mmCIF file of C-alpha atoms in Angstrom:
data_model
loop_
_atom_site.group_PDB
_atom_site.id
_atom_site.type_symbol
_atom_site.label_atom_id
_atom_site.label_comp_id
_atom_site.label_asym_id
_atom_site.label_seq_id
_atom_site.Cartn_x
_atom_site.Cartn_y
_atom_site.Cartn_z
ATOM 1 C CA MET A 344 -33.887 25.998 5.521
ATOM 2 C CA ASP A 345 -35.908 25.035 2.575
ATOM 3 C CA LEU A 346 -36.105 21.607 1.065
ATOM 4 C CA GLY A 347 -34.125 22.875 -1.915
ATOM 5 C CA LYS A 348 -31.146 24.103 0.091
ATOM 6 C CA ARG A 349 -30.894 21.074 2.349
ATOM 7 C CA ALA A 350 -30.905 18.835 -0.662
ATOM 8 C CA LYS A 351 -28.015 20.969 -2.288
ATOM 9 C CA VAL A 352 -25.803 20.721 1.336
ATOM 10 C CA CYS A 353 -26.839 16.968 0.986
ATOM 11 C CA TRP A 354 -25.650 16.231 -2.034
ATOM 12 C CA VAL A 355 -22.283 18.364 -1.486
ATOM 13 C CA GLY A 356 -21.661 16.581 1.575
ATOM 14 C CA ALA A 357 -22.297 13.242 -0.108
ATOM 15 C CA THR A 358 -19.955 14.199 -3.196
ATOM 16 C CA LEU A 359 -16.889 15.384 -0.618
ATOM 17 C CA LEU A 360 -17.237 12.161 1.426
ATOM 18 C CA SER A 361 -17.651 9.744 -1.897
ATOM 19 C CA PHE A 362 -14.247 11.842 -3.340
ATOM 20 C CA SER A 363 -12.376 11.643 0.658
ATOM 21 C CA GLN A 364 -13.063 8.209 1.553
ATOM 22 C CA PRO A 365 -10.954 5.979 -0.975
ATOM 23 C CA ALA A 366 -8.346 8.276 -1.293
ATOM 24 C CA ILE A 367 -7.467 7.830 2.636
ATOM 25 C CA ALA A 368 -7.721 3.912 2.258
ATOM 26 C CA GLU A 369 -5.321 3.647 -0.902
ATOM 27 C CA GLU A 370 -2.755 5.696 0.414
ATOM 28 C CA TRP A 371 -1.202 3.916 3.512
ATOM 29 C CA TRP A 372 0.394 1.123 1.448
ATOM 30 C CA LYS A 373 1.999 3.138 -1.602
ATOM 31 C CA ASP A 374 5.535 3.660 -0.319
ATOM 32 C CA SER A 375 8.680 1.940 0.055
ATOM 33 C CA PHE A 376 8.953 -0.585 2.658
ATOM 34 C CA ALA A 377 11.962 -2.939 3.695
ATOM 35 C CA ALA A 378 11.629 -5.828 6.049
ATOM 36 C CA VAL A 379 11.453 -5.147 10.092
ATOM 37 C CA GLY A 380 14.797 -4.948 11.677
ATOM 38 C CA SER A 381 17.204 -4.848 8.424
ATOM 39 C CA SER A 382 19.327 -2.050 7.411
ATOM 40 C CA PRO A 383 18.125 1.306 6.384
ATOM 41 C CA CYS A 384 16.686 1.145 2.634
ATOM 42 C CA ASP A 385 19.916 2.108 0.773
ATOM 43 C CA ASN A 386 21.412 -1.222 -0.715
ATOM 44 C CA ASN A 387 18.869 -3.225 0.973
ATOM 45 C CA ASP A 388 17.509 -6.221 -0.950
ATOM 46 C CA SER A 389 14.281 -6.573 0.901
ATOM 47 C CA ILE A 390 13.208 -3.105 -0.290
ATOM 48 C CA VAL A 391 9.520 -3.385 -1.713
ATOM 49 C CA THR A 392 8.027 -0.228 -3.476
ATOM 50 C CA PHE A 393 4.028 -0.327 -4.182
ATOM 51 C CA THR A 394 2.659 2.332 -6.208
ATOM 52 C CA ASP A 395 -0.744 2.221 -7.951
ATOM 53 C CA LYS A 396 0.530 0.934 -10.926
ATOM 54 C CA THR A 397 3.494 -1.225 -10.074
ATOM 55 C CA VAL A 398 5.309 -3.305 -7.114
ATOM 56 C CA ASP A 399 9.195 -3.249 -7.743
ATOM 57 C CA MET A 400 11.117 -5.473 -5.646
ATOM 58 C CA TRP A 401 15.019 -6.666 -5.816
ATOM 59 C CA GLU A 402 15.286 -8.207 -9.510
ATOM 60 C CA VAL A 403 11.498 -8.419 -9.637
ATOM 61 C CA GLY A 404 9.010 -6.208 -11.191
ATOM 62 C CA CYS A 405 5.474 -6.512 -11.324
ATOM 63 C CA ALA A 406 2.418 -5.076 -13.127
ATOM 64 C CA LEU A 407 -0.535 -4.514 -10.873
ATOM 65 C CA GLU A 408 -3.894 -5.711 -12.575
ATOM 66 C CA LYS A 409 -6.180 -5.315 -9.756
ATOM 67 C CA VAL A 410 -6.575 -3.857 -6.614
ATOM 68 C CA GLN A 411 -9.474 -4.861 -4.028
ATOM 69 C CA LYS A 412 -9.962 -3.031 -0.814
ATOM 70 C CA ILE A 413 -11.060 -5.291 2.139
ATOM 71 C CA ASN A 414 -14.164 -3.646 3.662
ATOM 72 C CA ARG A 415 -13.799 -2.596 7.423
ATOM 73 C CA LEU A 416 -10.447 -3.567 7.369
ATOM 74 C CA ASP A 417 -6.893 -1.829 6.243
ATOM 75 C CA ALA A 418 -5.929 -4.267 3.779
ATOM 76 C CA VAL A 419 -5.725 -4.981 0.219
ATOM 77 C CA ILE A 420 -5.485 -7.438 -2.518
ATOM 78 C CA LEU A 421 -2.961 -7.120 -4.909
ATOM 79 C CA ASP A 422 -3.392 -9.140 -8.456
ATOM 80 C CA MET A 423 -0.329 -8.861 -10.711
ATOM 81 C CA THR A 424 1.909 -9.961 -13.189
ATOM 82 C CA CYS A 425 5.753 -10.217 -12.065
ATOM 83 C CA THR A 426 8.653 -10.966 -14.400
ATOM 84 C CA ASP A 427 12.693 -11.369 -13.195
ATOM 85 C CA GLY A 428 13.594 -10.711 -16.739
ATOM 86 C CA GLU A 429 13.377 -14.478 -18.099
ATOM 87 C CA SER A 430 10.208 -15.495 -16.990
ATOM 88 C CA SER A 431 6.364 -14.006 -15.780
ATOM 89 C CA SER A 432 3.990 -15.194 -13.568
ATOM 90 C CA LYS A 433 0.666 -14.114 -12.037
ATOM 91 C CA ARG A 434 0.840 -13.454 -8.242
ATOM 92 C CA ARG A 435 -1.426 -12.570 -5.383
ATOM 93 C CA GLU A 436 -0.549 -10.528 -2.357
ATOM 94 C CA LEU A 437 -2.651 -9.427 0.647
ATOM 95 C CA LEU A 438 -1.275 -6.112 2.500
ATOM 96 C CA LEU A 439 -2.855 -5.616 6.226
ATOM 97 C CA LYS A 440 -1.766 -2.410 7.900
ATOM 98 C CA LEU A 441 -0.475 -2.866 11.350
ATOM 99 C CA GLU A 442 0.388 -0.555 14.085
ATOM 100 C CA ASP A 443 3.238 1.846 14.060
ATOM 101 C CA ASN A 444 2.888 2.236 10.358
ATOM 102 C CA LYS A 445 3.981 -1.596 9.411
ATOM 103 C CA ILE A 446 2.442 -3.891 6.993
ATOM 104 C CA LEU A 447 1.774 -8.003 6.722
ATOM 105 C CA ARG A 448 2.560 -9.081 3.201
ATOM 106 C CA TYR A 449 1.072 -12.311 2.578
ATOM 107 C CA PRO A 450 1.702 -15.268 1.680
ATOM 108 C CA GLN A 451 5.430 -14.167 2.323
ATOM 109 C CA ASN A 452 4.244 -13.666 6.158
ATOM 110 C CA GLU A 453 6.607 -10.937 6.215
ATOM 111 C CA VAL A 454 6.428 -7.778 8.256
ATOM 112 C CA LEU A 455 7.570 -4.592 6.550
ATOM 113 C CA GLN A 456 8.553 -1.195 7.942
ATOM 114 C CA ARG A 457 8.526 1.985 5.897
ATOM 115 C CA CYS A 458 11.733 3.014 4.553
ATOM 116 C CA SER A 459 11.240 6.436 6.016
ATOM 117 C CA ASP A 460 10.874 4.701 9.460
ATOM 118 C CA LEU A 461 14.152 3.091 9.488
ATOM 119 C CA LYS A 462 17.179 4.362 10.848
ATOM 120 C CA GLY A 463 20.622 3.557 10.245
ATOM 121 C CA PRO A 464 23.423 3.405 12.735
ATOM 122 C CA PRO A 465 24.502 6.379 14.726
ATOM 123 C CA GLY A 466 26.578 8.771 12.833
ATOM 124 C CA THR A 467 25.548 7.353 9.249
ATOM 125 C CA ARG A 468 22.379 9.686 8.511
ATOM 126 C CA PRO A 469 23.089 13.178 7.996
#
């Protein structure tokens, strides 16, 4: 293979890797979660929904200002401004991916499980 073709193959490979790597790292925390051991996500006040622009909780909504990925860990730091309808405050949270699709939310020191993984009592699911 001549030098021109090698350079083209390397450039295409590097481009594909640069696009695919961050997408994988970002997606694990974007979902709806509830406290481990709580009831299913219907009518559950521990639900937290993370998107690329917002964090929505029971009676509190937050606008994400900055998302920092932590190298070599499945973790992100979220800087946000939150409001409960009466007041607003700046917050910073760490989300760390745990085993079994769970996440640790700090400083709350709360383990959350995906709503899709929570199951209701027998007979309540269609």
